[in-house]
XYZ file of C-alpha atoms in Angstrom:
565
model
C -85.790 -110.939 -52.376
C -85.879 -108.923 -49.203
C -88.361 -106.491 -50.733
C -90.652 -109.294 -51.837
C -90.516 -110.885 -48.322
C -91.487 -107.648 -46.664
C -94.474 -107.203 -49.015
C -95.727 -110.698 -48.215
C -95.530 -110.016 -44.444
C -97.530 -106.802 -44.819
C -100.284 -108.553 -46.783
C -100.472 -111.282 -44.161
C -100.850 -108.772 -41.301
C -103.648 -106.906 -43.103
C -105.524 -110.118 -43.762
C -105.285 -111.152 -40.113
C -106.593 -107.694 -38.954
C -109.575 -107.791 -41.300
C -110.453 -111.294 -40.175
C -110.247 -110.271 -36.496
C -112.624 -107.345 -36.998
C -115.085 -109.585 -38.811
C -115.031 -112.087 -35.945
C -115.668 -109.347 -33.334
C -118.616 -107.955 -35.302
C -120.153 -111.402 -35.648
C -119.764 -112.054 -31.934
C -121.399 -108.763 -31.026
C -124.318 -109.481 -33.365
C -125.007 -112.917 -31.933
C -124.666 -111.650 -28.358
C -127.238 -108.903 -28.966
C -129.624 -111.315 -30.661
C -129.326 -113.777 -27.790
C -129.857 -111.048 -25.144
C -132.960 -109.853 -26.942
C -134.436 -113.319 -27.285
C -133.411 -114.664 -23.862
C -133.286 -112.160 -20.953
C -130.562 -112.819 -18.496
C -131.297 -114.623 -15.290
C -129.996 -111.702 -13.238
C -132.234 -109.195 -15.011
C -135.269 -111.422 -14.604
C -134.447 -111.969 -10.964
C -134.138 -108.217 -10.484
C -137.546 -107.661 -12.088
C -139.090 -110.415 -9.994
C -137.580 -108.910 -6.873
C -138.983 -105.475 -7.745
C -142.391 -106.946 -8.385
C -142.263 -108.835 -5.150
C -141.198 -105.704 -3.237
C -143.978 -103.547 -4.716
C -146.803 -103.255 -2.175
C -150.206 -104.596 -3.097
C -152.534 -101.849 -4.405
C -149.670 -99.507 -5.326
C -150.996 -96.394 -7.040
C -149.205 -94.017 -9.363
C -149.741 -90.279 -9.627
C -148.419 -87.225 -11.463
C -146.139 -84.927 -9.497
C -147.365 -81.915 -11.481
C -151.083 -82.759 -11.475
C -151.581 -84.890 -8.352
C -155.272 -85.456 -9.106
C -154.189 -87.896 -11.832
C -154.033 -91.288 -10.108
C -153.636 -94.606 -11.935
C -153.328 -98.253 -10.930
C -150.040 -98.618 -12.791
C -147.197 -96.664 -14.416
C -147.745 -94.548 -17.505
C -147.895 -90.958 -18.714
C -149.947 -88.122 -17.319
C -152.780 -87.322 -19.756
C -152.494 -83.622 -18.923
C -148.796 -82.771 -18.945
C -147.280 -85.947 -20.396
C -144.897 -86.526 -17.472
C -144.131 -90.020 -16.194
C -146.339 -91.121 -13.329
C -144.484 -91.903 -10.111
C -145.388 -94.298 -7.281
C -147.480 -92.791 -4.534
C -145.310 -92.833 -1.400
C -146.182 -95.468 1.162
C -145.834 -94.926 4.873
C -147.971 -94.017 7.864
C -150.494 -92.328 5.559
C -151.549 -95.724 4.271
C -154.079 -96.141 7.083
C -155.269 -92.516 7.034
C -158.885 -91.601 6.339
C -159.977 -89.684 3.251
C -159.659 -86.331 5.065
C -156.695 -87.171 7.271
C -152.961 -86.614 7.038
C -150.625 -88.854 9.035
C -146.991 -87.820 9.441
C -144.098 -88.928 11.589
C -143.016 -87.042 14.696
C -139.916 -85.828 12.872
C -141.989 -84.574 9.942
C -144.370 -82.783 12.294
C -141.432 -80.952 13.886
C -140.078 -79.978 10.492
C -143.509 -78.657 9.504
C -143.434 -76.496 12.665
C -147.031 -77.332 13.546
C -148.620 -75.657 16.566
C -152.042 -76.423 18.019
C -154.459 -74.663 20.353
C -157.392 -75.973 22.362
C -160.970 -75.086 21.464
C -162.298 -73.338 24.561
C -165.163 -71.350 25.973
C -164.145 -67.911 27.106
C -165.112 -64.260 26.975
C -162.836 -62.638 24.441
C -162.360 -58.937 23.833
C -163.246 -57.386 20.502
C -161.521 -54.108 19.759
C -163.304 -51.993 17.171
C -161.303 -49.125 15.699
C -163.037 -46.218 13.996
C -162.337 -42.730 12.727
C -164.537 -39.651 12.750
C -164.867 -35.939 13.454
C -165.982 -33.679 16.266
C -169.245 -31.862 15.600
C -171.662 -29.501 17.376
C -174.230 -30.898 19.775
C -177.384 -30.075 17.846
C -179.378 -29.874 21.075
C -177.156 -26.975 22.140
C -177.434 -24.897 18.992
C -179.689 -21.816 19.132
C -180.742 -19.499 16.325
C -181.443 -15.845 17.078
C -184.206 -14.781 14.709
C -186.513 -11.804 14.130
C -189.835 -12.424 15.901
C -191.435 -9.477 14.162
C -190.808 -7.825 10.801
C -188.752 -4.672 10.993
C -185.392 -2.973 10.451
C -182.124 -3.816 12.183
C -180.748 -0.592 13.623
C -178.021 -2.121 15.764
C -175.883 -5.312 15.974
C -173.870 -5.789 19.133
C -171.859 -8.727 17.716
C -170.031 -7.730 14.565
C -168.342 -11.021 13.560
C -168.304 -14.783 14.156
C -166.351 -16.365 16.992
C -167.406 -13.906 19.709
C -168.273 -15.556 23.009
C -171.559 -14.434 24.576
C -173.367 -15.219 27.810
C -176.999 -16.034 28.287
C -178.975 -12.742 28.402
C -176.416 -10.618 26.535
C -178.017 -8.064 24.168
C -177.491 -8.986 20.528
C -179.793 -6.948 18.226
C -181.597 -3.574 18.266
C -184.721 -3.889 16.081
C -187.275 -1.227 14.975
C -190.709 -2.695 14.201
C -194.006 -0.805 13.500
C -195.927 -3.983 14.367
C -194.302 -4.013 17.790
C -195.235 -0.347 18.396
C -198.882 -1.135 17.581
C -198.855 -4.046 20.024
C -197.438 -1.797 22.756
C -200.179 0.765 22.112
C -202.778 -1.966 22.652
C -201.141 -2.803 25.971
C -201.186 0.824 27.159
C -204.860 1.158 26.251
C -205.664 -2.037 28.157
C -203.793 -0.706 31.205
C -205.721 2.587 31.118
C -209.025 0.762 30.720
C -208.288 -1.440 33.696
C -207.273 1.530 35.851
C -210.315 3.650 34.906
C -212.847 0.942 35.582
C -214.895 1.904 38.646
C -215.213 -0.246 41.658
C -218.982 -0.307 41.301
C -218.706 -1.671 37.745
C -220.186 -5.058 37.145
C -218.097 -8.211 37.399
C -218.523 -8.823 33.673
C -216.906 -5.494 32.817
C -214.038 -6.012 35.234
C -213.373 -9.531 33.926
C -213.487 -8.344 30.311
C -211.074 -5.484 31.023
C -208.687 -7.755 32.860
C -208.780 -10.357 30.065
C -207.904 -7.685 27.515
C -204.908 -6.638 29.613
C -203.672 -10.211 29.924
C -204.062 -10.775 26.168
C -202.055 -7.625 25.387
C -199.230 -8.724 27.645
C -199.202 -12.208 26.103
C -199.066 -10.755 22.604
C -195.955 -8.745 23.456
C -194.364 -11.798 25.053
C -194.968 -13.788 21.883
C -193.395 -11.002 19.855
C -190.155 -11.378 21.812
C -190.382 -9.053 24.794
C -189.532 -10.467 28.199
C -191.443 -9.793 31.443
C -189.121 -6.991 32.545
C -189.583 -5.143 29.270
C -193.360 -5.444 29.457
C -193.422 -4.164 33.070
C -191.225 -1.227 32.069
C -193.671 -0.243 29.320
C -196.594 -0.320 31.784
C -194.736 1.793 34.359
C -193.522 4.408 31.869
C -196.758 4.576 29.940
C -194.811 5.005 26.699
C -194.190 2.586 23.826
C -190.640 1.572 22.970
C -189.492 2.501 19.466
C -186.901 -0.339 19.414
C -186.805 -3.824 20.826
C -183.608 -5.432 22.133
C -183.077 -9.139 21.330
C -181.068 -11.094 23.931
C -179.024 -14.295 23.626
C -181.004 -17.392 24.774
C -177.859 -19.366 25.747
C -174.194 -18.838 26.486
C -171.720 -19.950 23.849
C -169.905 -18.902 20.727
C -171.429 -17.085 17.761
C -170.752 -19.439 14.847
C -172.913 -17.762 12.186
C -173.824 -14.128 11.424
C -176.551 -13.748 8.796
C -177.514 -10.050 8.921
C -176.063 -6.541 8.821
C -177.182 -3.178 10.232
C -179.883 -1.429 8.230
C -181.212 -4.683 6.845
C -184.986 -5.228 6.764
C -186.027 -8.634 8.067
C -189.193 -10.664 8.142
C -190.541 -12.838 10.874
C -188.218 -15.853 11.266
C -185.183 -14.362 9.512
C -181.939 -15.784 10.973
C -179.666 -13.167 12.467
C -177.160 -15.196 14.553
C -176.410 -18.843 15.434
C -174.942 -19.532 18.880
C -173.393 -22.883 19.889
C -172.689 -24.129 23.412
C -169.325 -25.963 23.184
C -169.340 -27.375 26.722
C -170.723 -30.610 25.277
C -170.068 -31.907 21.766
C -170.845 -34.837 19.498
C -168.263 -37.122 17.929
C -169.533 -38.729 14.741
C -167.797 -42.022 13.900
C -167.923 -44.414 10.936
C -168.325 -48.094 11.871
C -167.960 -50.850 9.267
C -170.853 -53.281 9.015
C -168.615 -56.183 10.070
C -168.033 -54.434 13.419
C -171.687 -53.792 14.217
C -172.171 -56.996 16.310
C -169.853 -55.543 18.963
C -171.315 -52.018 19.158
C -174.064 -51.187 21.638
C -175.991 -48.122 22.757
C -174.451 -46.672 25.920
C -170.987 -48.198 25.403
C -167.961 -46.200 26.459
C -165.778 -44.924 23.623
C -162.182 -43.800 24.014
C -160.601 -41.578 21.392
C -157.627 -39.344 20.694
C -157.402 -36.115 18.708
C -154.629 -35.002 16.382
C -154.306 -31.746 18.319
C -153.605 -33.506 21.639
C -151.485 -36.611 20.956
C -151.374 -39.010 23.871
C -154.370 -37.483 25.648
C -157.376 -39.784 25.973
C -160.958 -38.510 25.762
C -164.070 -40.498 26.655
C -167.743 -40.496 25.757
C -170.757 -42.783 25.369
C -172.583 -43.951 22.263
C -175.915 -42.129 22.194
C -177.168 -43.010 18.716
C -176.592 -45.547 15.933
C -177.894 -44.711 12.492
C -180.491 -47.322 11.463
C -179.523 -46.963 7.777
C -176.241 -48.201 6.249
C -174.391 -45.891 3.867
C -174.307 -47.941 0.651
C -171.406 -45.906 -0.746
C -168.964 -46.334 2.154
C -170.534 -49.497 3.683
C -170.451 -47.828 7.099
C -172.926 -46.842 9.793
C -172.783 -43.480 11.560
C -172.374 -43.505 15.341
C -172.899 -40.514 17.596
C -170.979 -40.136 20.842
C -171.811 -37.593 23.558
C -168.646 -35.978 24.930
C -168.363 -33.546 27.817
C -166.038 -30.657 26.953
C -165.856 -28.399 30.027
C -162.484 -26.846 29.192
C -163.396 -26.652 25.476
C -160.222 -28.350 24.282
C -162.146 -30.182 21.601
C -163.354 -28.100 18.708
C -165.858 -28.966 15.973
C -164.148 -30.307 12.866
C -161.255 -32.045 14.660
C -160.258 -35.490 13.347
C -160.316 -38.287 15.940
C -159.421 -41.988 16.176
C -161.687 -43.993 18.446
C -161.697 -47.470 20.016
C -164.589 -49.477 21.439
C -163.652 -52.490 23.558
C -166.317 -55.158 23.954
C -166.254 -58.341 25.994
C -167.937 -60.840 23.693
C -170.575 -63.139 25.159
C -172.570 -65.917 23.528
C -175.015 -65.455 20.650
C -173.347 -62.200 19.601
C -174.041 -60.278 22.809
C -171.748 -57.974 24.758
C -170.805 -58.288 28.409
C -170.142 -55.099 30.378
C -169.980 -55.438 34.189
C -170.753 -51.728 34.591
C -174.013 -52.105 32.631
C -175.174 -55.506 33.886
C -178.520 -55.412 35.644
C -178.885 -51.628 35.216
C -181.615 -49.367 33.823
C -180.797 -46.799 31.144
C -182.570 -43.961 29.360
C -183.093 -44.715 25.643
C -182.623 -41.024 24.853
C -179.817 -40.046 27.247
C -177.221 -42.833 27.712
C -175.522 -40.970 30.569
C -178.593 -41.604 32.719
C -177.981 -45.081 34.200
C -179.771 -46.210 37.340
C -179.723 -49.302 39.515
C -183.523 -49.414 39.630
C -186.430 -48.687 37.298
C -187.694 -45.130 37.059
C -187.893 -42.062 34.831
C -185.118 -40.125 33.102
C -184.140 -36.967 34.963
C -183.691 -35.089 31.678
C -186.534 -36.103 29.366
C -188.876 -37.997 31.703
C -188.898 -41.173 29.555
C -189.182 -44.580 31.219
C -185.834 -46.280 31.799
C -185.258 -49.651 30.068
C -183.092 -52.616 31.068
C -179.611 -52.867 29.597
C -180.301 -56.529 28.737
C -182.905 -55.329 26.206
C -180.080 -53.505 24.390
C -177.921 -56.642 23.980
C -175.937 -56.692 27.231
C -175.571 -59.778 29.427
C -174.777 -60.176 33.091
C -171.171 -60.560 34.173
C -171.732 -63.909 35.920
C -173.327 -65.640 32.914
C -170.427 -68.064 32.427
C -172.692 -70.577 30.697
C -173.030 -68.096 27.847
C -169.309 -67.888 27.110
C -168.820 -68.492 23.367
C -166.767 -71.282 21.804
C -163.673 -69.668 20.250
C -160.548 -70.618 18.275
C -157.475 -68.546 17.281
C -157.992 -66.379 14.215
C -155.071 -68.106 12.439
C -156.655 -71.574 12.740
C -159.348 -71.505 10.016
C -158.561 -71.472 6.307
C -161.313 -69.325 4.801
C -162.153 -69.517 1.099
C -165.017 -67.019 1.147
C -167.753 -69.648 1.329
C -166.160 -72.282 3.525
C -163.972 -72.394 6.625
C -161.641 -75.360 7.135
C -159.705 -76.264 10.281
C -157.339 -79.170 10.892
C -157.993 -81.031 14.108
C -155.271 -83.152 15.698
C -156.488 -86.609 16.684
C -155.379 -86.947 20.284
C -155.842 -90.738 20.466
C -153.694 -91.508 17.391
C -150.273 -93.171 17.748
C -148.673 -90.805 15.233
C -149.459 -87.156 14.468
C -152.789 -87.311 12.625
C -154.655 -84.250 11.385
C -158.246 -84.320 10.174
C -159.679 -81.640 7.922
C -163.066 -80.401 9.072
C -165.475 -77.818 7.695
C -166.937 -75.556 10.398
C -169.355 -72.642 10.704
C -167.758 -69.438 11.964
C -169.390 -66.546 13.746
C -167.948 -63.021 13.779
C -164.312 -62.308 14.499
C -163.489 -60.861 17.911
C -159.927 -59.543 18.071
C -157.515 -62.480 17.702
C -160.298 -65.062 17.872
C -163.214 -66.376 15.853
C -166.487 -67.398 17.449
C -167.407 -70.956 16.411
C -171.076 -71.603 15.676
C -170.834 -75.294 14.721
C -168.349 -78.055 13.831
C -166.052 -78.173 16.886
C -166.305 -79.284 20.489
C -164.654 -77.841 23.569
C -161.259 -79.399 24.290
C -160.370 -80.410 20.711
C -156.986 -79.330 19.354
C -156.916 -77.245 16.177
C -153.814 -76.345 14.179
C -153.063 -72.626 14.495
C -149.679 -72.711 12.729
C -148.723 -74.953 9.818
C -152.264 -75.503 8.548
C -151.331 -74.427 5.010
C -148.616 -77.079 4.928
C -151.094 -79.761 5.938
C -153.551 -78.571 3.319
C -150.866 -78.659 0.634
C -149.904 -82.214 1.590
C -153.528 -83.324 1.279
C -153.740 -81.721 -2.152
C -150.693 -83.693 -3.290
C -152.476 -86.853 -2.193
C -155.636 -85.798 -4.082
C -157.617 -85.735 -0.834
C -160.277 -83.168 0.138
C -158.631 -79.851 0.973
C -159.365 -76.148 1.189
C -159.587 -75.530 -2.566
C -160.836 -79.006 -3.497
C -163.713 -79.969 -1.179
C -164.296 -83.368 -2.801
C -160.662 -84.196 -3.491
C -159.462 -85.632 -6.814
C -159.723 -83.186 -9.719
C -158.487 -79.669 -9.106
C -160.571 -76.619 -9.990
C -160.350 -75.341 -13.553
C -158.629 -72.157 -12.368
C -155.716 -74.246 -11.088
C -154.648 -75.697 -14.460
C -151.034 -75.271 -15.529
C -151.349 -74.661 -19.256
C -153.758 -73.848 -22.022
C -153.407 -77.200 -23.782
C -154.344 -79.336 -20.800
C -157.476 -81.272 -20.213
C -160.400 -79.296 -18.835
C -161.538 -80.747 -15.512
C -165.245 -81.221 -15.953
C -167.796 -83.671 -14.723
C -167.804 -87.144 -16.234
C -169.566 -86.748 -19.598
C -172.677 -88.756 -20.354
C -172.047 -90.906 -23.415
C -174.544 -90.998 -26.267
C -174.741 -93.609 -28.984
C -171.824 -93.187 -31.370
C -170.311 -90.317 -29.346
C -166.665 -90.363 -28.226
C -166.036 -89.518 -24.570
C -162.621 -91.095 -23.881
C -159.174 -90.518 -25.348
C -158.247 -93.590 -27.473
C -154.590 -93.345 -26.454
C -154.607 -92.670 -22.679
C -158.218 -93.481 -21.821
C -158.893 -90.191 -19.997
C -161.713 -87.690 -20.590
C -161.456 -85.883 -23.897
C -160.935 -82.180 -24.495
C -163.034 -81.162 -27.489
C -160.584 -78.408 -28.289
C -157.926 -81.041 -29.074
C -158.784 -83.201 -32.116
C -157.682 -84.382 -35.546
C -159.598 -85.631 -38.588
C -159.289 -89.217 -39.755
C -161.318 -90.681 -42.596
C -163.554 -87.633 -42.573
C -164.442 -87.838 -38.864
C -163.150 -85.959 -35.835
C -161.153 -87.878 -33.248
C -160.797 -86.163 -29.862
C -157.921 -86.516 -27.385
C -156.984 -85.485 -23.871
C -153.752 -83.715 -24.822
C -151.794 -82.752 -27.970
C -149.215 -85.515 -27.363
C -151.861 -88.188 -27.937
C -152.502 -86.891 -31.496
C -148.947 -87.725 -32.566
C -149.171 -91.161 -30.962
C -152.499 -91.854 -32.711
C -151.261 -90.864 -36.170
C -148.400 -93.371 -35.955
C -150.861 -96.267 -36.211
C -154.510 -95.144 -36.343
C -155.914 -98.613 -37.027
C -154.595 -99.755 -33.662
C -157.151 -97.516 -31.872
C -160.201 -98.055 -34.102
C -161.862 -100.418 -31.620
C -161.908 -97.646 -28.993
C -163.648 -95.095 -31.230
C -167.444 -95.473 -31.310
C -167.809 -93.103 -34.283
C -166.123 -95.717 -36.498
C -168.308 -98.620 -35.401
C -171.338 -97.581 -37.434
C-alpha cells in the first residue's frame, strides 16, 4: 500500500509540473503577440520625445564618406555604414566656407593667427658654385711668326712670372728677312743727300717707317728694333716676353718644336681677380639683380667670408638642371682663392613691391652695365670701358624711402598650396565665436619666411598660420569647400576608400529607358556593379545593394526604366 501511495504522489507531481510549463509558454506567447500588435505607452512616449527633440532640418551623413548627406537615417551607398546625425552647434549658422568652433575647441586645436601686413621682407637665396679664372685676365703667348723654338725659359706649369719676363727663344727665317729690309731702309735714309728732292726724302722715310712697323707686328718691341738699327746686324733669334704677370697654367710646346703663326706656347692667368660661377634656380631669379653683393664661403677656409658683386646673369636657362649661371667678380689680392674651389654663396635681397629689390646702397645711383664695381652718384662714363652709366632703377632696384611700394605679405605657413590653388583661413574678427573663412588667394613669389600676396587679402586681416590643416579637415567632414574639394560635397576620385565603391562623377544625363539611379539606395550607379535579371542588366551603387535586390526583385521594378518598355 505504501508503494502504491508513493507512485500516485510522483505521478501527481509530474502532471502539475507539465501543466505549469504549458501555462508559462502560453503566457509568453500572448505577451509577445500583444507587444507586437500594441506598442507600449512608454516606448511610444520615448519615440515621441526623440522626435520632438530632433531639430528641424536634421541631416545625416556617413562618418567614413562625409560627402554622403541625407535628409534621414539610412545606409551609406558607398561603404554600407549607418548614417549618423550631423552634429548641431555653433556651426549651424556658419556660411558654406566657414567653420565656427567654441573658444575651448579653438584652444584645443592650437590655432594661431597673424596679421596681413605691408612690409619689406628679406629673401635669402642660397647657391653653390665654383671659383674660375677671370677670362679678361687670361693671356696666351703665341708664335707671331713661323719658326723653330730653340729655348723655353719656363719648363712646367705653375711657375709665377712677371710682366716682361722672357719666355721663349724663337728662330725664324721670316723675321731675319724683315730685319734685312729694316737695315736697308736705314741705309737708304742715311745715304740720301740733303739736296735730294722732297719726294725722295719722303719716300725713303716712309719705307723706314713701314719696315719698323712690320717688325713690331711680328712681335719685336721698340727696344729690340732700336737695337737692330744701332748694331746694323739682324738678330738670328727673337725673344718672346710675357704680356702680363701671373701664373703659367698651360704649356703647349717643347724645345726644338717647329711652330706656325698663332701656335699656342703658354697660357698665363692673373689670379689677383677671379670669377665665381654660381647656379641659381629659376624660382630664385626674381630676387637676383645685376650689381648685387654676394657673400660666400670656401671649403678651404671655413668661417671666413668672401664678397663679390654679380657681374653677369646668363640669359638662357639650362634645361637639364633648371638653373641659370651667375658670374661674380671677386678681388683676390692675397690669392687665397684658387680656381676650382667649391663655394657656398648667399644673396640677401630686401623685397619691394611688384617683384623689385630694395638696396639702400644702390638707390638713386648710376652703374656701369659692363663693370658693376663702377657705381657713381651722378651720370657719366665708366672709367674702365668708357660706356655710359645707367640708373640702378632700370635694373630693378627701388629707392629706400618708397614705403608705398611695400608688398602685402603673409607667413609662409599660412597658405595651403595644392599646386594650382592657394587657400588661407581668415578669422572673422567681428564674430561672437571663433569663425574661420576659407578663401582662395593669388600668391606671388616666396621671400624667406613669407609669401607675397598678389590678390585675395587686405591689410589688417588675420590669417591662420598654425592649425590650418585642422580647420580644413573639419570642413571636409562637413562636406564644405576645402583645400582638396573646392566645391565641397563629393570628394575627388583619388580619395576613395575601396575598389568596390561608387565612382564620384558628375550627375549623369538620363536617356529614355536608361538607368541612372540605384533602385535600392537611390544614389548614382556604378556601371561596374550590376546583375542580370530577366535578360537585362540592373546597375547598383555598391555590391551590398545586389543582395538586397535579389531578395525581392519585383519590389524595385517601378524604379527601373529598362523594364517599363
